[in-house]
mmCIF file with all atom_site columns, C-alpha atoms and ligand atoms in Angstrom:
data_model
loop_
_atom_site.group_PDB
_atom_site.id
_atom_site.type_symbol
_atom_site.label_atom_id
_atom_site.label_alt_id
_atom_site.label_comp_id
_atom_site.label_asym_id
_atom_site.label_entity_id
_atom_site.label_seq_id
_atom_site.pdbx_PDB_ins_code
_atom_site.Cartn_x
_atom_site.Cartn_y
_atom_site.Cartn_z
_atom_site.occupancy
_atom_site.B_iso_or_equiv
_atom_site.pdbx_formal_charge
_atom_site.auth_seq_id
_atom_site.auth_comp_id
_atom_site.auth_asym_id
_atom_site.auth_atom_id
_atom_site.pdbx_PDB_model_num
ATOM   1   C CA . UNK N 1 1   ? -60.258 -20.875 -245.934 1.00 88.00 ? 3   UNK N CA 1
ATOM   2   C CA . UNK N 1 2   ? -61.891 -18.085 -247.447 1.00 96.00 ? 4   UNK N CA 1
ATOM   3   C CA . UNK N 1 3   ? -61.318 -14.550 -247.138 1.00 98.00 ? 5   UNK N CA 1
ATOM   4   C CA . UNK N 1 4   ? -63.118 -11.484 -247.353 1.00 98.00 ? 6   UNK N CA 1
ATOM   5   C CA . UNK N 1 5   ? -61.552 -7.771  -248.294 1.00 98.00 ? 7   UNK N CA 1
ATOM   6   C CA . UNK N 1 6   ? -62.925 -4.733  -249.304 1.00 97.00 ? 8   UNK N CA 1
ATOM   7   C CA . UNK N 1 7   ? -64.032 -1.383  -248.095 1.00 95.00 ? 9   UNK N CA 1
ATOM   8   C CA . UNK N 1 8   ? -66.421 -0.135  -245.090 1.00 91.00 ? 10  UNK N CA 1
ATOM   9   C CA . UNK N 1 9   ? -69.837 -1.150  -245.961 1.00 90.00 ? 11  UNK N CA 1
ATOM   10  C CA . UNK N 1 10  ? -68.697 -3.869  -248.843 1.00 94.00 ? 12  UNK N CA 1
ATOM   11  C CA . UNK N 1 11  ? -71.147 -6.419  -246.143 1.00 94.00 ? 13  UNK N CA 1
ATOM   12  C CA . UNK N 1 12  ? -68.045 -8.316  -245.388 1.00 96.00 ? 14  UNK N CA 1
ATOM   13  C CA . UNK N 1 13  ? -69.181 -9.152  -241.626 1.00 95.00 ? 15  UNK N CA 1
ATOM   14  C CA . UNK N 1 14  ? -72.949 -9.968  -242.512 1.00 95.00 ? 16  UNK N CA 1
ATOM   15  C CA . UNK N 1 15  ? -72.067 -11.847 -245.893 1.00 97.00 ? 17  UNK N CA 1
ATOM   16  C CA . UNK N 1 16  ? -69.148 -13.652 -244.246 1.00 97.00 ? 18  UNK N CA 1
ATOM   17  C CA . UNK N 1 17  ? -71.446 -15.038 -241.601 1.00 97.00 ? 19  UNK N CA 1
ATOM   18  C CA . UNK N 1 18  ? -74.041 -16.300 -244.001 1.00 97.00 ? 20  UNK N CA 1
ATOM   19  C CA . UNK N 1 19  ? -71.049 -17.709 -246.282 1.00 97.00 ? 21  UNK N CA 1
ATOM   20  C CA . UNK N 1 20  ? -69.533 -19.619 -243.358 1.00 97.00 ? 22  UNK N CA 1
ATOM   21  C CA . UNK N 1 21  ? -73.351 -21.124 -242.635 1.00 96.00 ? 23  UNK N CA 1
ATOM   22  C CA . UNK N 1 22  ? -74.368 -22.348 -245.958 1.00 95.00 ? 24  UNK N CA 1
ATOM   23  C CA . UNK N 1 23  ? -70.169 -23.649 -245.700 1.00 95.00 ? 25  UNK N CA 1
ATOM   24  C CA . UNK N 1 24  ? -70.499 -25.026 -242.454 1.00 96.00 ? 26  UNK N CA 1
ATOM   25  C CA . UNK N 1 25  ? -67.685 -23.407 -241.326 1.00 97.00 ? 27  UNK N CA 1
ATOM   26  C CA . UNK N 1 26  ? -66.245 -20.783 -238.443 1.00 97.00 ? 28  UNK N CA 1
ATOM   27  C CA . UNK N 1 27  ? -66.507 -17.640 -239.197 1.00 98.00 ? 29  UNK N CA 1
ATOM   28  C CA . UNK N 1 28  ? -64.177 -15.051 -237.963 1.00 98.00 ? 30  UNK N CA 1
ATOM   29  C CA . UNK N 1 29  ? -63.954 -11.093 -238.218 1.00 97.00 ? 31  UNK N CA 1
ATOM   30  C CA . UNK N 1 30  ? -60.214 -9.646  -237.303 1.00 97.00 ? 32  UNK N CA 1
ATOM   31  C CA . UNK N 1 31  ? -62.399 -5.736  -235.595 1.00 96.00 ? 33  UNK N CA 1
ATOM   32  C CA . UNK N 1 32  ? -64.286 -8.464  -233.735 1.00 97.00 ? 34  UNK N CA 1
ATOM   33  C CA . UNK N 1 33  ? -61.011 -10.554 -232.539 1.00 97.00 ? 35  UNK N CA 1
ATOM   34  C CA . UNK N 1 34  ? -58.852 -7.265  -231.571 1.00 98.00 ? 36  UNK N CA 1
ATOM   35  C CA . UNK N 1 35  ? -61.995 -5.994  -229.438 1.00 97.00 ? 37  UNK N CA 1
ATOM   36  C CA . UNK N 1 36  ? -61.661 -9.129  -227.700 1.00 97.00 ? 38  UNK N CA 1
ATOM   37  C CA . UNK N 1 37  ? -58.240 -9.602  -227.158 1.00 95.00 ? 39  UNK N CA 1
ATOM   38  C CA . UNK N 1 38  ? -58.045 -5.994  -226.323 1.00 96.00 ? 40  UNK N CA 1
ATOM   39  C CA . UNK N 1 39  ? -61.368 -5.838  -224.505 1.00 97.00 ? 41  UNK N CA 1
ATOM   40  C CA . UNK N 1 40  ? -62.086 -2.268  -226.362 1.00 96.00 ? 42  UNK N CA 1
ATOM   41  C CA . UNK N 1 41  ? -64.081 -1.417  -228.896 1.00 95.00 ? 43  UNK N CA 1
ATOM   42  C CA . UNK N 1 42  ? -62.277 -0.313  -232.305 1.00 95.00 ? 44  UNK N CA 1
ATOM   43  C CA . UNK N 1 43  ? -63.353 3.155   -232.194 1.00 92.00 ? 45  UNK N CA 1
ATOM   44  C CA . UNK N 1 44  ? -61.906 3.577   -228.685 1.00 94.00 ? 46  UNK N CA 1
ATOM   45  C CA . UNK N 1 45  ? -58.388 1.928   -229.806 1.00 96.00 ? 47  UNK N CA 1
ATOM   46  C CA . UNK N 1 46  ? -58.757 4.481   -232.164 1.00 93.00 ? 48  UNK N CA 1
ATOM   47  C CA . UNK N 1 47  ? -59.120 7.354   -229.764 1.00 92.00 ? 49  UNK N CA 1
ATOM   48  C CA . UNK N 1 48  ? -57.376 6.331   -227.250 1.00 95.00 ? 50  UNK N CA 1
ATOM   49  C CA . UNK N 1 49  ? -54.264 4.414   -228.482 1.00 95.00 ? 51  UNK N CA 1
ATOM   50  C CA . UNK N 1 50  ? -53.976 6.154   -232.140 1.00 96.00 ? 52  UNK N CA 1
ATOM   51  C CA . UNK N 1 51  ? -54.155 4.393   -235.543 1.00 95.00 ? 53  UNK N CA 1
ATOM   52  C CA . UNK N 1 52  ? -50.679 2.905   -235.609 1.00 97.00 ? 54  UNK N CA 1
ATOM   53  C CA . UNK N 1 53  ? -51.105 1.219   -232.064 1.00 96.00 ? 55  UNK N CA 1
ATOM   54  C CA . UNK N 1 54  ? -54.536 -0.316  -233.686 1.00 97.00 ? 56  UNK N CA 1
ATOM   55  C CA . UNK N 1 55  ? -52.516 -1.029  -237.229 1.00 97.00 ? 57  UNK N CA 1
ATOM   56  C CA . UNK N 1 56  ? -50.074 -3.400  -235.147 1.00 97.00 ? 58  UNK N CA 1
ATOM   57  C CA . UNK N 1 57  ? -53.079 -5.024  -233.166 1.00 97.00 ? 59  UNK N CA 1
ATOM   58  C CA . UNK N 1 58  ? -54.694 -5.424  -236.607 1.00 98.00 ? 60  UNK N CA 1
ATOM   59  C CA . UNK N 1 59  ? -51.448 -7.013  -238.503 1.00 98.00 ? 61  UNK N CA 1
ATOM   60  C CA . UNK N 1 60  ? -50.422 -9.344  -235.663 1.00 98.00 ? 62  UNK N CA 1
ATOM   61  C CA . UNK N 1 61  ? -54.909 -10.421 -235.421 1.00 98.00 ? 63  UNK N CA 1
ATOM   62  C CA . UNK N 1 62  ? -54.088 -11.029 -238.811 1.00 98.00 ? 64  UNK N CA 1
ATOM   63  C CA . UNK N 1 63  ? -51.671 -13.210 -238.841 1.00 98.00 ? 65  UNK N CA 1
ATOM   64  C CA . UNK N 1 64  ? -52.755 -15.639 -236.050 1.00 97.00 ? 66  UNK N CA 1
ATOM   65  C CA . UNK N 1 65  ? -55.904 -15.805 -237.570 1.00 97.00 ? 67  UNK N CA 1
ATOM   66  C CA . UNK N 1 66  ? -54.244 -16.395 -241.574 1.00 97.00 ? 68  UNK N CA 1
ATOM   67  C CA . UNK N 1 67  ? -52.345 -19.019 -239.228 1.00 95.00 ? 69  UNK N CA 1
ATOM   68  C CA . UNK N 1 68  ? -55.454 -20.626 -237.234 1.00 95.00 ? 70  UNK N CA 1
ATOM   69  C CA . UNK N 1 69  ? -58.559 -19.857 -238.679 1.00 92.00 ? 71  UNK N CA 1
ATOM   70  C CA . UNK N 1 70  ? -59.933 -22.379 -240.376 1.00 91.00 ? 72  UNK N CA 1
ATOM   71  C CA . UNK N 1 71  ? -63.504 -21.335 -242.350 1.00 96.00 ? 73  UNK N CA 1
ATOM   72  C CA . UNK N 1 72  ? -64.316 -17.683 -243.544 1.00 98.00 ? 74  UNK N CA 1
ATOM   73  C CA . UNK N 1 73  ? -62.400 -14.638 -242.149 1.00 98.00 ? 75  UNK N CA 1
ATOM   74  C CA . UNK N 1 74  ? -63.157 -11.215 -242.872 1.00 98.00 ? 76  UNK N CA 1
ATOM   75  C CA . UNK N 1 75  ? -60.480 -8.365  -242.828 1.00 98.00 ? 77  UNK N CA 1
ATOM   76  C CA . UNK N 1 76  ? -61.129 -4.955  -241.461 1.00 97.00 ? 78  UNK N CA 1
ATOM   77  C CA . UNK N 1 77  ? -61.374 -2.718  -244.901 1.00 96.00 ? 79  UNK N CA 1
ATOM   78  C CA . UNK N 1 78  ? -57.956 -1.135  -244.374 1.00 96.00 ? 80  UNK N CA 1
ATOM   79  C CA . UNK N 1 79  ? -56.075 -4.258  -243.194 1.00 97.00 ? 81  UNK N CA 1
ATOM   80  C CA . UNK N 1 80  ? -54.906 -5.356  -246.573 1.00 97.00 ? 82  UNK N CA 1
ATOM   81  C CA . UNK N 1 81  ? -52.408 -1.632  -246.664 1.00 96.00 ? 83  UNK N CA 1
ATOM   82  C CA . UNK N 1 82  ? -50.186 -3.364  -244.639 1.00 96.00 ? 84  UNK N CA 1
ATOM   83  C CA . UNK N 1 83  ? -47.638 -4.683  -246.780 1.00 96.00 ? 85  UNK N CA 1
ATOM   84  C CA . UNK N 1 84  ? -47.020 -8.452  -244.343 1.00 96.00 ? 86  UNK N CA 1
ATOM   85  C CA . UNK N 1 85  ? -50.208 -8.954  -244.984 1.00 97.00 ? 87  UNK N CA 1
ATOM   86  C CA . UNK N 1 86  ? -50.384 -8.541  -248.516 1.00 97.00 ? 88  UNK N CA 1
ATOM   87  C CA . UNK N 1 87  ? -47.416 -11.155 -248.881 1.00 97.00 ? 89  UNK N CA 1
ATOM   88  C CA . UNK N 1 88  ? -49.407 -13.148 -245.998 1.00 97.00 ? 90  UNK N CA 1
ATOM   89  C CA . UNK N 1 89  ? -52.369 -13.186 -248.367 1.00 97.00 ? 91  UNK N CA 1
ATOM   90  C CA . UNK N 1 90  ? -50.991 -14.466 -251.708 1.00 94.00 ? 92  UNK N CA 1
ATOM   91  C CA . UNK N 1 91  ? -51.622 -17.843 -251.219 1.00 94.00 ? 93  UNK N CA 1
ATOM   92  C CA . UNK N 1 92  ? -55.282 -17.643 -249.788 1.00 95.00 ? 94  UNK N CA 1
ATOM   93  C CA . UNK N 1 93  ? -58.992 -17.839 -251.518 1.00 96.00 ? 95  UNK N CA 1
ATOM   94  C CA . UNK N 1 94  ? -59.462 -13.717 -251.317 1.00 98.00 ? 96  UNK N CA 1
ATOM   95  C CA . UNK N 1 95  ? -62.679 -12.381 -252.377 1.00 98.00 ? 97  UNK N CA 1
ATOM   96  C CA . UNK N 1 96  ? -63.033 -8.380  -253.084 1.00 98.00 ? 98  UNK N CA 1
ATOM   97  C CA . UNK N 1 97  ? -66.585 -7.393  -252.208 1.00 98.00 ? 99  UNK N CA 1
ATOM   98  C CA . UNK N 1 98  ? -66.622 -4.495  -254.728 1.00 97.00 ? 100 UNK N CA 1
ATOM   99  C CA . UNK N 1 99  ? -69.444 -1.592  -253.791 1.00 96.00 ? 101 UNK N CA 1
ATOM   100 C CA . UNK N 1 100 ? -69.570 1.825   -255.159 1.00 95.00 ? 102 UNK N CA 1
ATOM   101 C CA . UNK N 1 101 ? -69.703 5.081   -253.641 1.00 93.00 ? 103 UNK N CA 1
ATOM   102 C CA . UNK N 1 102 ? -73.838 5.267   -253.028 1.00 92.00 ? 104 UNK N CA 1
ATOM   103 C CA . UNK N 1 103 ? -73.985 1.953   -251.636 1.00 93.00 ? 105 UNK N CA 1
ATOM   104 C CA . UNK N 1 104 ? -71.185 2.158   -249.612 1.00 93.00 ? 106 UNK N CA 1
ATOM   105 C CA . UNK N 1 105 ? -72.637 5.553   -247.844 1.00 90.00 ? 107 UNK N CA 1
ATOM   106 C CA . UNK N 1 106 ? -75.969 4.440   -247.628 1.00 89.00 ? 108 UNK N CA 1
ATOM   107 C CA . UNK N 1 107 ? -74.831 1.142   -245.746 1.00 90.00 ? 109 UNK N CA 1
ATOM   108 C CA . UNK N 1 108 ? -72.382 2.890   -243.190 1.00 86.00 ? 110 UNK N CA 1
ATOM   109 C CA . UNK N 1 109 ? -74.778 5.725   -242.489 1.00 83.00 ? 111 UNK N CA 1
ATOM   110 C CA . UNK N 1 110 ? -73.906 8.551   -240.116 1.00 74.00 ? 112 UNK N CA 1
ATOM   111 C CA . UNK N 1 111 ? -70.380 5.839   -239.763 1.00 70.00 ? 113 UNK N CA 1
ATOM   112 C CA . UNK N 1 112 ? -70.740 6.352   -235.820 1.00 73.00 ? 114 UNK N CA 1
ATOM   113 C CA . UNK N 1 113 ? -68.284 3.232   -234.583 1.00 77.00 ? 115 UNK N CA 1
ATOM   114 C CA . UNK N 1 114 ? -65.987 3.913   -237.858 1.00 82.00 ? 116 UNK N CA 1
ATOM   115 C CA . UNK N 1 115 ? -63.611 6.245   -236.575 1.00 79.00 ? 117 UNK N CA 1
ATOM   116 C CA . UNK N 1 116 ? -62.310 6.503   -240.224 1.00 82.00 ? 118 UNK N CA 1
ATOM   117 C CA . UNK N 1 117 ? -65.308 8.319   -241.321 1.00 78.00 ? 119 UNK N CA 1
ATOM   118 C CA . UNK N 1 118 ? -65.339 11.239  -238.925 1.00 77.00 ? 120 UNK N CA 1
ATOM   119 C CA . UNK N 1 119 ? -66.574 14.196  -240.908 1.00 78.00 ? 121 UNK N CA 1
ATOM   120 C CA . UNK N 1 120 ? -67.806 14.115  -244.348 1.00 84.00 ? 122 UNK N CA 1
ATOM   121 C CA . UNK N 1 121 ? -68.677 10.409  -244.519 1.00 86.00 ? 123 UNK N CA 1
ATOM   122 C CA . UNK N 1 122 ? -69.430 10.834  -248.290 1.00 89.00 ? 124 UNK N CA 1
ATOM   123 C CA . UNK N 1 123 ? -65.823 12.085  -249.235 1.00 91.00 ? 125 UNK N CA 1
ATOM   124 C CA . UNK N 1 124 ? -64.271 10.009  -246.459 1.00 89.00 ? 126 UNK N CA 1
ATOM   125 C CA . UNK N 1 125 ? -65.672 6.778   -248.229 1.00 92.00 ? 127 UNK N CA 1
ATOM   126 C CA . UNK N 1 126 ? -65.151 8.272   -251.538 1.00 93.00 ? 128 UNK N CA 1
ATOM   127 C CA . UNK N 1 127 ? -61.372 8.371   -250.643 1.00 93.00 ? 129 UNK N CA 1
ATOM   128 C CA . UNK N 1 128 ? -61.043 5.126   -249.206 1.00 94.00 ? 130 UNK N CA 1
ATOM   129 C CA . UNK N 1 129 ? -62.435 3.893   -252.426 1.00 95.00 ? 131 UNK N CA 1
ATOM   130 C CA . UNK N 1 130 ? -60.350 5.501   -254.369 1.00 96.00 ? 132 UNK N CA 1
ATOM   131 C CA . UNK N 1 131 ? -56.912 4.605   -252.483 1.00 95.00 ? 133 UNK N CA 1
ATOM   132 C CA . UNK N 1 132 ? -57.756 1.230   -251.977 1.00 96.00 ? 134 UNK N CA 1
ATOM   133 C CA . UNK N 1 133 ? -59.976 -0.259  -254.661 1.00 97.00 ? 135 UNK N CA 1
ATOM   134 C CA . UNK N 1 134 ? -56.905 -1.135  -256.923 1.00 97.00 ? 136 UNK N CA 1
ATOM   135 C CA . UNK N 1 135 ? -54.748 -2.684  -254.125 1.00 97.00 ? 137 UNK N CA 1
ATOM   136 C CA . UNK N 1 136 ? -57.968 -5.161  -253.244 1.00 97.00 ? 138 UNK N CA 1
ATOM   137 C CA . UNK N 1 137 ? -58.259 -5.915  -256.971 1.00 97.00 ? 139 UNK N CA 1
ATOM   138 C CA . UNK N 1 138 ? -54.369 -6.641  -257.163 1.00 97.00 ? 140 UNK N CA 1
ATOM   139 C CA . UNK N 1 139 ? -55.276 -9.287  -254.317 1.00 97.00 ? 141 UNK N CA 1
ATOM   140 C CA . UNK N 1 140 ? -58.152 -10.785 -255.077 1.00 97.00 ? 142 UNK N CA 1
ATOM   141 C CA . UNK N 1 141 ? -58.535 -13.838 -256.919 1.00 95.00 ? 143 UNK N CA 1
ATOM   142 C CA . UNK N 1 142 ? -62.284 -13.622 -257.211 1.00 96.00 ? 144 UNK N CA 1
ATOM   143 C CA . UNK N 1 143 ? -64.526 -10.176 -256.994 1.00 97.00 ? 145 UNK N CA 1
ATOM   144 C CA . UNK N 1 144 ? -68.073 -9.575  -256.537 1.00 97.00 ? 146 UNK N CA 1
ATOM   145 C CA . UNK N 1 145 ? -70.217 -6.830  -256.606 1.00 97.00 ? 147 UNK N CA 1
ATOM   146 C CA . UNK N 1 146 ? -72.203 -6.167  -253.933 1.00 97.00 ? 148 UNK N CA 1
ATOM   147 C CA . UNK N 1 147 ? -74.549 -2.875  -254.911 1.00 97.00 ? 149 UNK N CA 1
ATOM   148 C CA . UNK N 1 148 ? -77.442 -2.956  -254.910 1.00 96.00 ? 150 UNK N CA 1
ATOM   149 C CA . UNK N 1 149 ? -77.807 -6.619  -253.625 1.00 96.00 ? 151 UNK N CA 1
ATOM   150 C CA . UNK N 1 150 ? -78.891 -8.415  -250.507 1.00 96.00 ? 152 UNK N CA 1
ATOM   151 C CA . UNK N 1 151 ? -76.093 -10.371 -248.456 1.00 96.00 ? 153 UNK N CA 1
ATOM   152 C CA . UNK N 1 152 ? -77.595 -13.681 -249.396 1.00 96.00 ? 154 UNK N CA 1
ATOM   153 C CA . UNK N 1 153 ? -77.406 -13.016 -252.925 1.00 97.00 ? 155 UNK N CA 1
ATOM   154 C CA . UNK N 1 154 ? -73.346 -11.744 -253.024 1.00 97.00 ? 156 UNK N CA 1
ATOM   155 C CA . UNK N 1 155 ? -72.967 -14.900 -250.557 1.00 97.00 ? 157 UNK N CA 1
ATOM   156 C CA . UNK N 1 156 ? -74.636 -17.109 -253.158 1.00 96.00 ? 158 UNK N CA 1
ATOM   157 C CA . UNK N 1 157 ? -72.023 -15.892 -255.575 1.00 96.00 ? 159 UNK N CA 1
ATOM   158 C CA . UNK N 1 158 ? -69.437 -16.448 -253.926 1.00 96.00 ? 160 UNK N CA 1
ATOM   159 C CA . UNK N 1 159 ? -70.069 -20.028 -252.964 1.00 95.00 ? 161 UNK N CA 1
ATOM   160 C CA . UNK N 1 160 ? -70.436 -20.346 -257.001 1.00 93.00 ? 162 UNK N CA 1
ATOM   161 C CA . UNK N 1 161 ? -67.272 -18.399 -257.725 1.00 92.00 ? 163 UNK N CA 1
ATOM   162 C CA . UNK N 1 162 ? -64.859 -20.557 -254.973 1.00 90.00 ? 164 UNK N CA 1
ATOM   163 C CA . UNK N 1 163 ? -66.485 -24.099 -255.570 1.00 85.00 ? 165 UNK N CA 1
ATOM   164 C CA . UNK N 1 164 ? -65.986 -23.831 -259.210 1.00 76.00 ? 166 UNK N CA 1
ATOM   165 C CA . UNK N 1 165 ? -62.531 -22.580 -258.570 1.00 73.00 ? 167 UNK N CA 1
ATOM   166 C CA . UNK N 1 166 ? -59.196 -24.570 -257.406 1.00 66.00 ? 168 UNK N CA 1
ATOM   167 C CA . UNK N 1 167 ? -58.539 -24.364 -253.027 1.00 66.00 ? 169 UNK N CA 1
HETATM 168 C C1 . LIG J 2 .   ? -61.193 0.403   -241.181 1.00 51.67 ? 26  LIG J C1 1
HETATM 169 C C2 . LIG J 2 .   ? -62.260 -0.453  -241.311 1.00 51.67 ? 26  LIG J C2 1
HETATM 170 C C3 . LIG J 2 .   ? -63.003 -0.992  -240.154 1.00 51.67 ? 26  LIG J C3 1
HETATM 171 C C4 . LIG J 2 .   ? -62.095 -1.041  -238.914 1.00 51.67 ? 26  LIG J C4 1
HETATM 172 C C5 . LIG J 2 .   ? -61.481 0.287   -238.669 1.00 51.67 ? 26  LIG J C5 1
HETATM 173 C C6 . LIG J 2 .   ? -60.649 0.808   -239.858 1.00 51.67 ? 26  LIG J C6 1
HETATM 174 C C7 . LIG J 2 .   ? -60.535 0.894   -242.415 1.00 51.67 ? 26  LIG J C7 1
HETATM 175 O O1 . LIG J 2 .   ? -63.466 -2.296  -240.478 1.00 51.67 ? 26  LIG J O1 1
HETATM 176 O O2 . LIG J 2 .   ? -61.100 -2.015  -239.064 1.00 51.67 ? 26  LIG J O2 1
HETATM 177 O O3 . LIG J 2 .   ? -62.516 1.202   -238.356 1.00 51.67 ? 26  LIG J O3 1
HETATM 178 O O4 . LIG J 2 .   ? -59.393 1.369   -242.361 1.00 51.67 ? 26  LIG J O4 1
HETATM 179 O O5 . LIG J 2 .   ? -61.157 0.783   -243.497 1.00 51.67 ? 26  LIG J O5 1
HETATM 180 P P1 . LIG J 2 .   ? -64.707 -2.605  -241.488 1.00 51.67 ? 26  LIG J P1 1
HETATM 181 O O6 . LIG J 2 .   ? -64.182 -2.544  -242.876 1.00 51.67 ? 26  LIG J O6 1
HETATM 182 O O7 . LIG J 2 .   ? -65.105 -3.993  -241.101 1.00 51.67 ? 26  LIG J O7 1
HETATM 183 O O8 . LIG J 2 .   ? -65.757 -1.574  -241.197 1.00 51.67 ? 26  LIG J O8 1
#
């Protein structure tokens, strides 16, 4: 198994996919498994239900999946805060998708469906990248950076960066 981590707008969804492809693999996304389990859409878990209740949806999706899932998973950005799953993660193929501030605003946009970004999306992202750049680099084995670059190309990468490496 491989698995992605890194901020909103690091292309973990879109890379992940074409990553699990050229694989020929599953492919799994833990925002897309909680909207199905919980038949809402993040945003509205968000809203209605409050960040902790989707925090506990998010850690327990998590773990089934770390459990289960048997291809490419990729993590919601701020999934990797939650201490289990940190200790959950040591002993899996983590890649960071790195991406800076500009590319990471111009990819999320106006962030409508990323309740996270509500506001000033620049300084919201700029924050998140701050806070959590060092605890995805403490749990990655392999990083890649992703500005600047099409998804096919950080996928490429990757594929070169876990083949060459030990499972
Ligand atoms: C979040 C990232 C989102 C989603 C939720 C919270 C975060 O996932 O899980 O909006 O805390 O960074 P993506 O990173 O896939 O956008």
């Amino acid at each position: 198994m491989c698995i992605l981590i890194g901020t909103m707008g690091a292309g973990k969804t879109t890379v992940g996919r074409l990553l699990a492809q050229q694989l020929d693999v599953g492919f799994a996304d833990t925002d897309e498994l909680i909207e199905e389990r919980s038949g809402k859409a993040v945003q509205d878990i968000f809203v209605e239900d409050g960040e902790a209740a989707f925090r506990a949806a998010e850690r327990a999706t998590v773990a089934q999946a770390l459990e289960e899932h048997d291809g490419v998973l990729s993590l919601g950005g701020g999934a990797v805060l939650d201490p289990a799953t940190q200790a959950l993660l040591a002993p899996h193929r983590v890649v960071f998708l790195r991406v800076g501030l500009a590319d990471a605003v111009k990819r999320v946009g106006l962030g409508t469906g990323r309740p996270l970004l509500l506001g000033n999306v620049r300084a919201r992202v700029k924050h998140l990248l701050d806070e959590r750049t060092p605890i995805y680099e403490g749990l990655a084995r392999h990083t890649v950076d992703t500005d600047g670059r099409e998804p096919a190309e950080v996928a490429a990468e990757i594929l070169i960066a876990i083949q060459g490496a030990p499972s």
